[in-house]
């Protein structure tokens, strides 16, 4: 029982902004709005919101590896692509009966994680760190993109799934939950919305608990001073590897959900632009906190899309300006800066009231 | 049996012979000071003992076990602990969290909280516990790192210039703390420039010069040694 309580007490702690009744009330309100919103909206808009949610997982993976762990990885899109392609290959071969799409989701994420075990072992136990880690991960990402781009010929297939080069794979089945009578097909609007929202809430809360645990303490300690962390007896390579693998799994979830959502995946999802965009969302939001990462990613994505209506060149310029503003005004992230400011305001308000 | 034994230890940095056939034995329970001019290779010797550097040749034995090939964290598990020359605290984390990270693998829950509280009191950092460690004064950072190092309850504590940046009073307090830990059974190897500190705590002194053990003995013997005075004590140390 005490173990149970102390487990959930980790929802709050030094590694996550937001605590106490005010924060969790706000959390509950936001969640209720998110739950009720599809009832007052149309399928297209809901589907579009799902698209935004899909990207939050890869943003969280960067938050974990870069924001908390201090290792800048350009490789998250590689795991995104591996997850997406793996889901496609699995479901195009085995179909969607008996809940197999859910199995495919799990297996695809596991494949992305397994790939991260191999790459991460090579990097961390080979003592590759800092800017070299960025270079290696970027090289792996671009290599995967190039490789997938040249798989247009009919000889490139896994089972009955053609890889299709630059055109990418398409027509994979949507997520399907087996149900007595009729299986529930999560089409890319309301059904998928609740599934992804549920997953997002679980992942967000689980990461809060993880980062405020003794494991999270070691992760931020390695970011602050790896030598000191090792001299306290921590096998830092092991901790870095585990963080990298968890991050890869999160990026893999994004990849699978993206593939599920649009029923296609192309090599450009692992390209240079795809690798850079999540870095911008996370930097602008505030990479060292889970909440600012989630909020920042959703806000920037929505703004980007709104601007794209007037032409995508404006949207890209906007992203650039946003990044420059962040670096100049709030190097730790605009949303995080705002959250800290609100926090200080609340404290002052409480002091005056009390 | 010696607690720590260095046998014919050698280390080169390029053409620089920084550790030159060093032999050194520490007896369990002693306070041993390592002195020598800047650049003598003292900090490098610590890094060899800790596994941050690997010797070109020679062996390191701890409590009879050859640890020359062990990774750093594994040496810490054997009972080594260190305070570095440049304070290595976690600057972006609170003082309290710094201590929690040091203590969490040994204590949990309420016991962990109590242990953190005790250490904060011991270090005189209670009122700074919510501060970022990076905002502490240099002396306070030294104390915090010493606190983190001793919280591991090591058998051998390595201190690299523990009193740098401290006032004479603080230096004296640090000396008393080292003696108290020693009474509790901890063996201490300290690099120190401050001769007042060395006089206060050292039971034996080793002088390192150009990577070699130059002299060894009690503090009285070392102070009386004219050869040592010539290379070290005579100079205003840089
Ligand atoms: N990582 C390194 N690479 C090259 N030279 C080094 C390195 N570390 C120390 N040195 C050199 O080794 C010598 C001894 O340094 P150090 O052990 O720090 O001396 P001390 O602690 O006695 O002042 C110095 O000349 C220093 O410049
Ligand atoms: Mg030194």
PDB file of N, CA, C and O in Angstrom, chain A residues 107-141:
ATOM      1  N   UNK A 107       4.596  -4.931 -31.752  1.00  0.00           N
ATOM      2  CA  UNK A 107       5.802  -5.521 -32.343  1.00  0.00           C
ATOM      3  C   UNK A 107       6.609  -4.459 -33.086  1.00  0.00           C
ATOM      4  O   UNK A 107       7.849  -4.413 -32.992  1.00  0.00           O
ATOM      5  N   UNK A 108       5.919  -3.563 -33.806  1.00  0.00           N
ATOM      6  CA  UNK A 108       6.623  -2.517 -34.558  1.00  0.00           C
ATOM      7  C   UNK A 108       7.394  -1.605 -33.608  1.00  0.00           C
ATOM      8  O   UNK A 108       8.553  -1.242 -33.873  1.00  0.00           O
ATOM      9  N   UNK A 109       6.767  -1.249 -32.495  1.00  0.00           N
ATOM     10  CA  UNK A 109       7.442  -0.407 -31.502  1.00  0.00           C
ATOM     11  C   UNK A 109       8.631  -1.167 -30.910  1.00  0.00           C
ATOM     12  O   UNK A 109       9.719  -0.605 -30.697  1.00  0.00           O
ATOM     13  N   UNK A 110       8.449  -2.455 -30.685  1.00  0.00           N
ATOM     14  CA  UNK A 110       9.535  -3.271 -30.137  1.00  0.00           C
ATOM     15  C   UNK A 110      10.703  -3.362 -31.116  1.00  0.00           C
ATOM     16  O   UNK A 110      11.871  -3.352 -30.711  1.00  0.00           O
ATOM     17  N   UNK A 111      10.401  -3.418 -32.418  1.00  0.00           N
ATOM     18  CA  UNK A 111      11.483  -3.461 -33.420  1.00  0.00           C
ATOM     19  C   UNK A 111      12.282  -2.162 -33.394  1.00  0.00           C
ATOM     20  O   UNK A 111      13.519  -2.168 -33.428  1.00  0.00           O
ATOM     21  N   UNK A 112      11.552  -1.034 -33.305  1.00  0.00           N
ATOM     22  CA  UNK A 112      12.244   0.260 -33.203  1.00  0.00           C
ATOM     23  C   UNK A 112      13.138   0.289 -31.960  1.00  0.00           C
ATOM     24  O   UNK A 112      14.285   0.746 -31.997  1.00  0.00           O
ATOM     25  N   UNK A 113      12.615  -0.234 -30.855  1.00  0.00           N
ATOM     26  CA  UNK A 113      13.379  -0.242 -29.604  1.00  0.00           C
ATOM     27  C   UNK A 113      14.595  -1.152 -29.718  1.00  0.00           C
ATOM     28  O   UNK A 113      15.689  -0.824 -29.243  1.00  0.00           O
ATOM     29  N   UNK A 114      14.420  -2.276 -30.380  1.00  0.00           N
ATOM     30  CA  UNK A 114      15.525  -3.222 -30.548  1.00  0.00           C
ATOM     31  C   UNK A 114      16.648  -2.600 -31.380  1.00  0.00           C
ATOM     32  O   UNK A 114      17.843  -2.748 -31.080  1.00  0.00           O
ATOM     33  N   UNK A 115      16.243  -1.878 -32.416  1.00  0.00           N
ATOM     34  CA  UNK A 115      17.216  -1.175 -33.234  1.00  0.00           C
ATOM     35  C   UNK A 115      17.996  -0.171 -32.377  1.00  0.00           C
ATOM     36  O   UNK A 115      19.215  -0.008 -32.519  1.00  0.00           O
ATOM     37  N   UNK A 116      17.283   0.479 -31.452  1.00  0.00           N
ATOM     38  CA  UNK A 116      17.925   1.449 -30.560  1.00  0.00           C
ATOM     39  C   UNK A 116      18.886   0.769 -29.596  1.00  0.00           C
ATOM     40  O   UNK A 116      19.898   1.349 -29.199  1.00  0.00           O
ATOM     41  N   UNK A 117      18.578  -0.460 -29.203  1.00  0.00           N
ATOM     42  CA  UNK A 117      19.494  -1.200 -28.330  1.00  0.00           C
ATOM     43  C   UNK A 117      20.832  -1.383 -29.043  1.00  0.00           C
ATOM     44  O   UNK A 117      21.904  -1.130 -28.480  1.00  0.00           O
ATOM     45  N   UNK A 118      20.778  -1.785 -30.311  1.00  0.00           N
ATOM     46  CA  UNK A 118      22.008  -2.025 -31.070  1.00  0.00           C
ATOM     47  C   UNK A 118      22.783  -0.720 -31.293  1.00  0.00           C
ATOM     48  O   UNK A 118      23.971  -0.624 -30.987  1.00  0.00           O
ATOM     49  N   UNK A 119      22.077   0.289 -31.815  1.00  0.00           N
ATOM     50  CA  UNK A 119      22.732   1.577 -32.093  1.00  0.00           C
ATOM     51  C   UNK A 119      23.237   2.216 -30.796  1.00  0.00           C
ATOM     52  O   UNK A 119      24.359   2.719 -30.723  1.00  0.00           O
ATOM     53  N   UNK A 120      22.386   2.203 -29.777  1.00  0.00           N
ATOM     54  CA  UNK A 120      22.738   2.820 -28.496  1.00  0.00           C
ATOM     55  C   UNK A 120      23.906   2.120 -27.830  1.00  0.00           C
ATOM     56  O   UNK A 120      24.789   2.765 -27.264  1.00  0.00           O
ATOM     57  N   UNK A 121      23.934   0.807 -27.924  1.00  0.00           N
ATOM     58  CA  UNK A 121      25.047   0.071 -27.312  1.00  0.00           C
ATOM     59  C   UNK A 121      26.362   0.499 -27.956  1.00  0.00           C
ATOM     60  O   UNK A 121      27.340   0.813 -27.283  1.00  0.00           O
ATOM     61  N   UNK A 122      26.348   0.550 -29.283  1.00  0.00           N
ATOM     62  CA  UNK A 122      27.531   0.968 -30.022  1.00  0.00           C
ATOM     63  C   UNK A 122      27.960   2.382 -29.621  1.00  0.00           C
ATOM     64  O   UNK A 122      29.133   2.649 -29.396  1.00  0.00           O
ATOM     65  N   UNK A 123      26.979   3.286 -29.484  1.00  0.00           N
ATOM     66  CA  UNK A 123      27.323   4.683 -29.192  1.00  0.00           C
ATOM     67  C   UNK A 123      27.773   4.881 -27.741  1.00  0.00           C
ATOM     68  O   UNK A 123      28.823   5.447 -27.487  1.00  0.00           O
ATOM     69  N   UNK A 124      26.954   4.413 -26.808  1.00  0.00           N
ATOM     70  CA  UNK A 124      27.233   4.754 -25.414  1.00  0.00           C
ATOM     71  C   UNK A 124      28.388   3.937 -24.852  1.00  0.00           C
ATOM     72  O   UNK A 124      29.210   4.464 -24.102  1.00  0.00           O
ATOM     73  N   UNK A 125      28.476   2.678 -25.239  1.00  0.00           N
ATOM     74  CA  UNK A 125      29.592   1.889 -24.729  1.00  0.00           C
ATOM     75  C   UNK A 125      30.857   2.169 -25.531  1.00  0.00           C
ATOM     76  O   UNK A 125      31.958   1.843 -25.112  1.00  0.00           O
ATOM     77  N   UNK A 126      30.692   2.790 -26.717  1.00  0.00           N
ATOM     78  CA  UNK A 126      31.839   3.280 -27.461  1.00  0.00           C
ATOM     79  C   UNK A 126      32.186   4.697 -27.059  1.00  0.00           C
ATOM     80  O   UNK A 126      33.024   5.331 -27.691  1.00  0.00           O
ATOM     81  N   UNK A 127      31.520   5.201 -26.023  1.00  0.00           N
ATOM     82  CA  UNK A 127      31.793   6.542 -25.475  1.00  0.00           C
ATOM     83  C   UNK A 127      31.640   7.639 -26.519  1.00  0.00           C
ATOM     84  O   UNK A 127      32.440   8.573 -26.568  1.00  0.00           O
ATOM     85  N   UNK A 128      30.647   7.507 -27.386  1.00  0.00           N
ATOM     86  CA  UNK A 128      30.342   8.596 -28.312  1.00  0.00           C
ATOM     87  C   UNK A 128      29.379   9.528 -27.596  1.00  0.00           C
ATOM     88  O   UNK A 128      28.346   9.096 -27.104  1.00  0.00           O
ATOM     89  N   UNK A 129      29.741  10.802 -27.509  1.00  0.00           N
ATOM     90  CA  UNK A 129      28.899  11.739 -26.768  1.00  0.00           C
ATOM     91  C   UNK A 129      28.923  13.098 -27.445  1.00  0.00           C
ATOM     92  O   UNK A 129      29.674  13.322 -28.394  1.00  0.00           O
ATOM     93  N   UNK A 130      28.083  13.981 -26.940  1.00  0.00           N
ATOM     94  CA  UNK A 130      28.054  15.361 -27.407  1.00  0.00           C
ATOM     95  C   UNK A 130      27.711  15.459 -28.880  1.00  0.00           C
ATOM     96  O   UNK A 130      26.808  14.783 -29.370  1.00  0.00           O
ATOM     97  N   UNK A 131      28.465  16.280 -29.597  1.00  0.00           N
ATOM     98  CA  UNK A 131      28.130  16.571 -30.981  1.00  0.00           C
ATOM     99  C   UNK A 131      28.280  15.319 -31.857  1.00  0.00           C
ATOM    100  O   UNK A 131      27.577  15.147 -32.845  1.00  0.00           O
ATOM    101  N   UNK A 132      29.162  14.405 -31.464  1.00  0.00           N
ATOM    102  CA  UNK A 132      29.354  13.187 -32.255  1.00  0.00           C
ATOM    103  C   UNK A 132      28.116  12.289 -32.215  1.00  0.00           C
ATOM    104  O   UNK A 132      27.798  11.613 -33.160  1.00  0.00           O
ATOM    105  N   UNK A 133      27.437  12.322 -31.072  1.00  0.00           N
ATOM    106  CA  UNK A 133      26.193  11.565 -30.966  1.00  0.00           C
ATOM    107  C   UNK A 133      25.176  12.097 -31.968  1.00  0.00           C
ATOM    108  O   UNK A 133      24.486  11.340 -32.648  1.00  0.00           O
ATOM    109  N   UNK A 134      25.110  13.435 -32.085  1.00  0.00           N
ATOM    110  CA  UNK A 134      24.218  14.055 -33.058  1.00  0.00           C
ATOM    111  C   UNK A 134      24.576  13.635 -34.469  1.00  0.00           C
ATOM    112  O   UNK A 134      23.700  13.300 -35.274  1.00  0.00           O
ATOM    113  N   UNK A 135      25.866  13.618 -34.773  1.00  0.00           N
ATOM    114  CA  UNK A 135      26.313  13.283 -36.128  1.00  0.00           C
ATOM    115  C   UNK A 135      25.988  11.823 -36.466  1.00  0.00           C
ATOM    116  O   UNK A 135      25.456  11.520 -37.527  1.00  0.00           O
ATOM    117  N   UNK A 136      26.285  10.933 -35.531  1.00  0.00           N
ATOM    118  CA  UNK A 136      26.034   9.513 -35.791  1.00  0.00           C
ATOM    119  C   UNK A 136      24.545   9.253 -35.996  1.00  0.00           C
ATOM    120  O   UNK A 136      24.137   8.571 -36.941  1.00  0.00           O
ATOM    121  N   UNK A 137      23.721   9.829 -35.111  1.00  0.00           N
ATOM    122  CA  UNK A 137      22.280   9.582 -35.229  1.00  0.00           C
ATOM    123  C   UNK A 137      21.717  10.179 -36.515  1.00  0.00           C
ATOM    124  O   UNK A 137      20.856   9.575 -37.164  1.00  0.00           O
ATOM    125  N   UNK A 138      22.230  11.361 -36.898  1.00  0.00           N
ATOM    126  CA  UNK A 138      21.765  11.973 -38.148  1.00  0.00           C
ATOM    127  C   UNK A 138      22.169  11.108 -39.344  1.00  0.00           C
ATOM    128  O   UNK A 138      21.373  10.877 -40.256  1.00  0.00           O
ATOM    129  N   UNK A 139      23.402  10.619 -39.309  1.00  0.00           N
ATOM    130  CA  UNK A 139      23.879   9.767 -40.404  1.00  0.00           C
ATOM    131  C   UNK A 139      23.002   8.525 -40.545  1.00  0.00           C
ATOM    132  O   UNK A 139      22.625   8.135 -41.654  1.00  0.00           O
ATOM    133  N   UNK A 140      22.646   7.930 -39.427  1.00  0.00           N
ATOM    134  CA  UNK A 140      21.806   6.725 -39.459  1.00  0.00           C
ATOM    135  C   UNK A 140      20.442   7.043 -40.061  1.00  0.00           C
ATOM    136  O   UNK A 140      19.917   6.308 -40.909  1.00  0.00           O
ATOM    137  N   UNK A 141      19.874   8.188 -39.643  1.00  0.00           N
ATOM    138  CA  UNK A 141      18.571   8.600 -40.170  1.00  0.00           C
ATOM    139  C   UNK A 141      18.605   8.769 -41.686  1.00  0.00           C
ATOM    140  O   UNK A 141      17.771   8.217 -42.414  1.00  0.00           O
TER     141      UNK A 141
END
